[in-house]
Amino acid sequence: MRWPVIYILIFSVFSLGLDGQSIEETRHYSDHKFDEGEYELALQGYNRILFFDSIKEWQDLYKIAVCQWNLNEKNKALKSLNQSYFLCEEDSGLAAIYFKKIEFLLRLSKYEELLEEIKISDLNLDSSKLQREFFYQGVCYYTLCNYSQSISNFSMCFPTEDSLALNRLALIFDDTLNFNSPSSKKAKILSYFLPGLGQTYAGNHGDALNSFILNAAFIGLYIYSAQAYTILDATLFVFPLVRPYYAGGVENAKQAALARQEEKKAQTYFKILALFEK
């Protein structure tokens, strides 16, 4: 039984520091490191406080979550935020924790989980925080391609009398009607019909020209081989060379079309953000 006791005593000395820091001194040190962005040292300090202090403070767990997030411990950060939320009894504190969790979920691209978090929230938010909540919902629905719900949430961020902003928002969302163009399916079919045509349709003119030239060269090689030898020899020799480039061109056309769609979505999204910045 002697060794466990010795271990605990040694751990206690190093946990609290050789200078025998009190809980408040440790918290002051941790807060200082937190403000300086030295999250690893701050996290060590806050963990010591949790271990030795019988009274748990929600602020310590909140800062632990921020430290863990910045140290790339994403799941632990979310768990610490949940613990902080259950300890907190202040409306302002609950709102701070709530929006920090929403921020984390957004950065993790967990859009459906974020929307569920907002749905079950029972916080009594003021108007500015409600607008912020609507904004996050608008972002999530936009990313999930639910544009009708997205514009509905974004619209709630503006006063009803701000008709200029609402009209601009509606004009921006008109672009969503063209998000499925160019069609990836059509780009593939065109490339099957004529190599390079699908890339041209998708706006990838560089790859289209390359595909045209490459496949024309293979056709020339096929004709030459058929004349010099036999059609069977030309087919057996040239076809294995052509097939990967032909299939690759079809896939390239599809990806070019999808990339163009994503580019349109991104451009429209930045227009929305610019409207809110104004």
Tab-separated table of C-alpha atoms in Angstrom:
chain	number	residue	atom	x	y	z
A	1	MET	CA	0.000	0.000	0.000
A	2	ARG	CA	3.040	2.251	0.395
A	3	TRP	CA	3.767	2.779	-3.286
A	4	PRO	CA	0.319	4.150	-4.287
A	5	VAL	CA	0.537	6.684	-1.465
A	6	ILE	CA	4.031	7.758	-2.535
A	7	TYR	CA	2.866	8.053	-6.134
A	8	ILE	CA	-0.077	10.268	-5.178
A	9	LEU	CA	2.156	12.510	-3.092
A	10	ILE	CA	4.683	12.890	-5.930
A	11	PHE	CA	1.897	13.534	-8.450
A	12	SER	CA	0.398	16.159	-6.186
A	13	VAL	CA	3.692	18.011	-5.874
A	14	PHE	CA	4.298	18.156	-9.613
A	15	SER	CA	0.670	18.875	-10.444
A	16	LEU	CA	0.493	21.902	-8.221
A	17	GLY	CA	4.030	23.017	-9.037
A	18	LEU	CA	7.159	22.915	-6.903
A	19	ASP	CA	6.330	26.330	-5.492
A	20	GLY	CA	3.082	25.006	-4.014
A	21	GLN	CA	0.650	27.042	-6.098
A	22	SER	CA	-2.861	27.428	-4.758
A	23	ILE	CA	-5.937	26.797	-6.902
A	24	GLU	CA	-6.365	30.501	-7.588
A	25	GLU	CA	-2.690	30.933	-8.424
A	26	THR	CA	-2.897	28.001	-10.811
A	27	ARG	CA	-6.001	29.508	-12.403
A	28	HIS	CA	-4.271	32.879	-12.776
A	29	TYR	CA	-1.282	31.172	-14.409
A	30	SER	CA	-3.539	29.147	-16.708
A	31	ASP	CA	-5.578	32.200	-17.714
A	32	HIS	CA	-2.361	34.041	-18.538
A	33	LYS	CA	-1.141	31.201	-20.745
A	34	PHE	CA	-4.590	30.953	-22.334
A	35	ASP	CA	-4.579	34.652	-23.252
A	36	GLU	CA	-1.093	34.259	-24.744
A	37	GLY	CA	-2.247	31.344	-26.881
A	38	GLU	CA	-0.039	28.805	-25.080
A	39	TYR	CA	-2.855	26.276	-25.006
A	40	GLU	CA	-0.869	23.214	-23.987
A	41	LEU	CA	0.424	24.855	-20.800
A	42	ALA	CA	-2.973	26.397	-20.110
A	43	LEU	CA	-4.651	23.014	-20.528
A	44	GLN	CA	-2.274	21.407	-18.050
A	45	GLY	CA	-3.132	24.088	-15.508
A	46	TYR	CA	-6.893	23.811	-15.952
A	47	ASN	CA	-6.729	20.024	-15.678
A	48	ARG	CA	-4.884	20.372	-12.362
A	49	ILE	CA	-7.615	22.658	-11.105
A	50	LEU	CA	-10.310	20.149	-12.063
A	51	PHE	CA	-8.420	17.370	-10.332
A	52	PHE	CA	-7.822	19.158	-7.044
A	53	ASP	CA	-10.721	21.597	-6.755
A	54	SER	CA	-13.928	20.063	-5.430
A	55	ILE	CA	-15.965	22.932	-6.915
A	56	LYS	CA	-16.011	22.787	-10.703
A	57	GLU	CA	-16.255	26.094	-12.582
A	58	TRP	CA	-17.897	26.161	-16.002
A	59	GLN	CA	-15.399	28.778	-17.186
A	60	ASP	CA	-12.502	26.347	-16.616
A	61	LEU	CA	-14.195	23.657	-18.711
A	62	TYR	CA	-15.039	26.196	-21.400
A	63	LYS	CA	-11.395	27.229	-21.657
A	64	ILE	CA	-10.327	23.587	-21.585
A	65	ALA	CA	-12.561	23.066	-24.631
A	66	VAL	CA	-10.918	25.973	-26.467
A	67	CYS	CA	-7.471	24.630	-25.585
A	68	GLN	CA	-8.368	21.145	-26.763
A	69	TRP	CA	-9.767	22.520	-30.003
A	70	ASN	CA	-6.584	24.453	-30.726
A	71	LEU	CA	-4.533	21.368	-29.890
A	72	ASN	CA	-6.549	19.410	-32.490
A	73	GLU	CA	-8.497	17.398	-29.909
A	74	LYS	CA	-11.826	18.143	-31.554
A	75	ASN	CA	-14.033	15.467	-29.979
A	76	LYS	CA	-12.661	16.165	-26.503
A	77	ALA	CA	-13.389	19.863	-27.042
A	78	LEU	CA	-17.051	19.151	-27.797
A	79	LYS	CA	-17.313	16.902	-24.743
A	80	SER	CA	-15.786	19.587	-22.497
A	81	LEU	CA	-18.227	22.164	-23.862
A	82	ASN	CA	-21.140	19.874	-22.989
A	83	GLN	CA	-19.812	19.494	-19.435
A	84	SER	CA	-19.377	23.255	-19.177
A	85	TYR	CA	-22.959	23.798	-20.341
A	86	PHE	CA	-24.419	21.541	-17.642
A	87	LEU	CA	-22.430	23.338	-14.939
A	88	CYS	CA	-23.321	26.855	-16.081
A	89	GLU	CA	-26.341	28.653	-14.617
A	90	GLU	CA	-25.809	32.081	-16.200
A	91	ASP	CA	-27.753	33.041	-19.327
A	92	SER	CA	-24.787	34.891	-20.820
A	93	GLY	CA	-22.512	31.940	-20.108
A	94	LEU	CA	-24.950	29.437	-21.598
A	95	ALA	CA	-25.185	31.536	-24.758
A	96	ALA	CA	-21.379	31.751	-25.033
A	97	ILE	CA	-21.032	27.969	-24.694
A	98	TYR	CA	-23.911	27.370	-27.113
A	99	PHE	CA	-22.440	29.523	-29.875
A	100	LYS	CA	-18.952	28.142	-29.331
A	101	LYS	CA	-20.319	24.635	-29.855
A	102	ILE	CA	-22.148	25.781	-32.993
A	103	GLU	CA	-18.895	27.305	-34.234
A	104	PHE	CA	-17.052	24.024	-33.630
A	105	LEU	CA	-19.734	21.965	-35.386
A	106	LEU	CA	-19.707	24.338	-38.345
A	107	ARG	CA	-15.936	24.091	-38.691
A	108	LEU	CA	-16.199	20.299	-38.498
A	109	SER	CA	-18.810	20.414	-41.318
A	110	LYS	CA	-21.345	18.656	-39.066
A	111	TYR	CA	-24.222	20.641	-40.520
A	112	GLU	CA	-27.095	18.314	-39.650
A	113	GLU	CA	-25.848	17.958	-36.066
A	114	LEU	CA	-25.594	21.743	-35.843
A	115	LEU	CA	-29.171	22.160	-37.051
A	116	GLU	CA	-30.348	19.604	-34.493
A	117	GLU	CA	-28.477	21.502	-31.767
A	118	ILE	CA	-30.328	24.693	-32.699
A	119	LYS	CA	-33.639	22.841	-32.900
A	120	ILE	CA	-33.430	21.489	-29.331
A	121	SER	CA	-32.059	24.692	-27.818
A	122	ASP	CA	-34.315	26.329	-25.236
A	123	LEU	CA	-32.169	29.411	-24.632
A	124	ASN	CA	-33.871	32.776	-24.390
A	125	LEU	CA	-31.741	34.713	-26.878
A	126	ASP	CA	-31.915	38.430	-27.540
A	127	SER	CA	-32.520	39.751	-31.042
A	128	SER	CA	-28.844	40.016	-32.040
A	129	LYS	CA	-28.143	36.444	-30.923
A	130	LEU	CA	-31.268	35.220	-32.699
A	131	GLN	CA	-29.998	36.809	-35.909
A	132	ARG	CA	-26.700	35.042	-35.380
A	133	GLU	CA	-28.542	31.756	-34.925
A	134	PHE	CA	-30.545	32.319	-38.125
A	135	PHE	CA	-27.302	33.081	-39.952
A	136	TYR	CA	-25.736	29.773	-38.896
A	137	GLN	CA	-28.881	27.942	-39.988
A	138	GLY	CA	-28.761	29.705	-43.350
A	139	VAL	CA	-25.149	28.621	-43.834
A	140	CYS	CA	-25.983	24.992	-42.996
A	141	TYR	CA	-28.993	24.784	-45.283
A	142	TYR	CA	-27.014	26.433	-48.087
A	143	THR	CA	-24.235	23.860	-47.749
A	144	LEU	CA	-26.824	21.066	-47.696
A	145	CYS	CA	-28.290	22.530	-50.936
A	146	ASN	CA	-31.642	23.354	-49.315
A	147	TYR	CA	-31.733	26.823	-50.860
A	148	SER	CA	-35.365	27.669	-50.104
A	149	GLN	CA	-34.808	27.091	-46.388
A	150	SER	CA	-31.455	28.840	-46.553
A	151	ILE	CA	-32.843	32.089	-47.970
A	152	SER	CA	-35.665	31.901	-45.422
A	153	ASN	CA	-33.156	31.811	-42.554
A	154	PHE	CA	-30.866	34.438	-44.061
A	155	SER	CA	-33.861	36.726	-44.541
A	156	MET	CA	-34.611	36.538	-40.816
A	157	CYS	CA	-31.260	38.218	-40.160
A	158	PHE	CA	-32.521	41.477	-41.665
A	159	PRO	CA	-35.262	43.786	-40.391
A	160	THR	CA	-38.457	43.423	-42.413
A	161	GLU	CA	-38.251	47.109	-43.351
A	162	ASP	CA	-34.803	46.643	-44.925
A	163	SER	CA	-36.278	45.912	-48.334
A	164	LEU	CA	-33.044	46.817	-50.152
A	165	ALA	CA	-31.045	44.083	-48.384
A	166	LEU	CA	-33.844	41.541	-48.776
A	167	ASN	CA	-34.142	42.267	-52.496
A	168	ARG	CA	-30.389	41.911	-52.956
A	169	LEU	CA	-30.512	38.604	-51.105
A	170	ALA	CA	-33.299	37.373	-53.380
A	171	LEU	CA	-31.312	38.370	-56.480
A	172	ILE	CA	-28.257	36.512	-55.213
A	173	PHE	CA	-30.308	33.362	-54.611
A	174	ASP	CA	-31.607	33.529	-58.190
A	175	ASP	CA	-28.191	32.166	-59.155
A	176	THR	CA	-28.971	28.887	-57.381
A	177	LEU	CA	-31.220	27.960	-60.319
A	178	ASN	CA	-28.073	27.492	-62.429
A	179	PHE	CA	-26.104	25.416	-59.928
A	180	ASN	CA	-26.756	22.141	-61.781
A	181	SER	CA	-25.205	23.521	-64.944
A	182	PRO	CA	-23.015	22.306	-66.562
A	183	SER	CA	-24.460	18.825	-66.116
A	184	SER	CA	-21.903	16.189	-65.182
A	185	LYS	CA	-24.031	13.542	-66.896
A	186	LYS	CA	-24.141	15.512	-70.134
A	187	ALA	CA	-20.398	16.137	-69.953
A	188	LYS	CA	-19.782	12.366	-69.738
A	189	ILE	CA	-22.097	11.586	-72.672
A	190	LEU	CA	-20.430	14.217	-74.854
A	191	SER	CA	-17.015	12.800	-74.024
A	192	TYR	CA	-18.173	9.296	-74.922
A	193	PHE	CA	-19.386	10.671	-78.262
A	194	LEU	CA	-16.261	12.739	-79.006
A	195	PRO	CA	-13.221	12.911	-76.685
A	196	GLY	CA	-12.662	16.493	-75.529
A	197	LEU	CA	-16.202	17.633	-76.258
A	198	GLY	CA	-17.308	17.052	-72.654
A	199	GLN	CA	-14.428	19.141	-71.286
A	200	THR	CA	-15.281	21.917	-73.731
A	201	TYR	CA	-18.891	21.872	-72.529
A	202	ALA	CA	-17.698	21.999	-68.900
A	203	GLY	CA	-15.431	24.948	-69.639
A	204	ASN	CA	-12.151	23.067	-69.225
A	205	HIS	CA	-10.678	24.120	-72.567
A	206	GLY	CA	-7.075	23.205	-71.759
A	207	ASP	CA	-7.876	19.556	-71.055
A	208	ALA	CA	-10.293	19.519	-73.999
A	209	LEU	CA	-7.535	20.536	-76.423
A	210	ASN	CA	-5.172	17.998	-74.893
A	211	SER	CA	-7.792	15.257	-75.252
A	212	PHE	CA	-8.505	16.192	-78.872
A	213	ILE	CA	-4.815	16.105	-79.819
A	214	LEU	CA	-4.044	12.918	-77.912
A	215	ASN	CA	-6.965	10.950	-79.309
A	216	ALA	CA	-6.295	12.272	-82.820
A	217	ALA	CA	-2.726	10.988	-82.487
A	218	PHE	CA	-3.992	7.569	-81.437
A	219	ILE	CA	-6.404	7.474	-84.379
A	220	GLY	CA	-3.524	8.329	-86.704
A	221	LEU	CA	-1.435	5.580	-85.096
A	222	TYR	CA	-4.286	3.127	-85.560
A	223	ILE	CA	-4.681	3.957	-89.248
A	224	TYR	CA	-0.935	3.705	-89.819
A	225	SER	CA	-0.727	0.345	-87.999
A	226	ALA	CA	-3.723	-1.021	-89.922
A	227	GLN	CA	-2.105	-0.093	-93.245
A	228	ALA	CA	1.360	-1.313	-92.281
A	229	TYR	CA	0.180	-4.558	-90.720
A	230	THR	CA	-3.454	-5.676	-90.266
A	231	ILE	CA	-6.563	-4.242	-88.679
A	232	LEU	CA	-6.348	-6.953	-86.004
A	233	ASP	CA	-2.742	-6.029	-85.226
A	234	ALA	CA	-3.674	-2.337	-85.061
A	235	THR	CA	-6.577	-3.099	-82.734
A	236	LEU	CA	-4.495	-5.302	-80.424
A	237	PHE	CA	-1.649	-2.791	-80.331
A	238	VAL	CA	-3.396	0.579	-80.219
A	239	PHE	CA	-6.631	-0.137	-78.322
A	240	PRO	CA	-4.923	-0.955	-74.968
A	241	LEU	CA	-3.118	2.383	-75.257
A	242	VAL	CA	-6.238	4.362	-76.146
A	243	ARG	CA	-8.604	2.902	-73.552
A	244	PRO	CA	-7.083	4.497	-70.375
A	245	TYR	CA	-6.907	7.939	-72.005
A	246	TYR	CA	-10.431	7.631	-73.390
A	247	ALA	CA	-11.904	6.560	-70.024
A	248	GLY	CA	-9.807	9.178	-68.239
A	249	GLY	CA	-11.136	11.884	-70.531
A	250	VAL	CA	-14.724	10.889	-69.751
A	251	GLU	CA	-14.070	11.031	-66.000
A	252	ASN	CA	-12.188	14.308	-66.394
A	253	ALA	CA	-15.192	15.850	-68.161
A	254	LYS	CA	-17.484	14.736	-65.334
A	255	GLN	CA	-15.177	16.168	-62.645
A	256	ALA	CA	-14.770	19.425	-64.589
A	257	ALA	CA	-18.547	19.871	-64.655
A	258	LEU	CA	-18.834	19.144	-60.926
A	259	ALA	CA	-15.978	21.541	-60.183
A	260	ARG	CA	-17.742	24.261	-62.170
A	261	GLN	CA	-20.930	23.677	-60.157
A	262	GLU	CA	-18.987	23.986	-56.878
A	263	GLU	CA	-17.325	27.144	-58.154
A	264	LYS	CA	-20.743	28.700	-58.809
A	265	LYS	CA	-21.907	27.734	-55.301
A	266	ALA	CA	-18.795	29.272	-53.770
A	267	GLN	CA	-19.160	32.505	-55.758
A	268	THR	CA	-22.780	32.883	-54.672
A	269	TYR	CA	-21.864	32.073	-51.059
A	270	PHE	CA	-19.243	34.833	-51.038
A	271	LYS	CA	-21.839	37.248	-52.413
A	272	ILE	CA	-24.092	36.365	-49.471
A	273	LEU	CA	-21.263	36.937	-46.981
A	274	ALA	CA	-20.432	40.264	-48.641
A	275	LEU	CA	-24.056	41.347	-48.222
A	276	PHE	CA	-23.888	40.638	-44.486
A	277	GLU	CA	-20.579	42.459	-44.182
A	278	LYS	CA	-22.246	45.552	-45.612
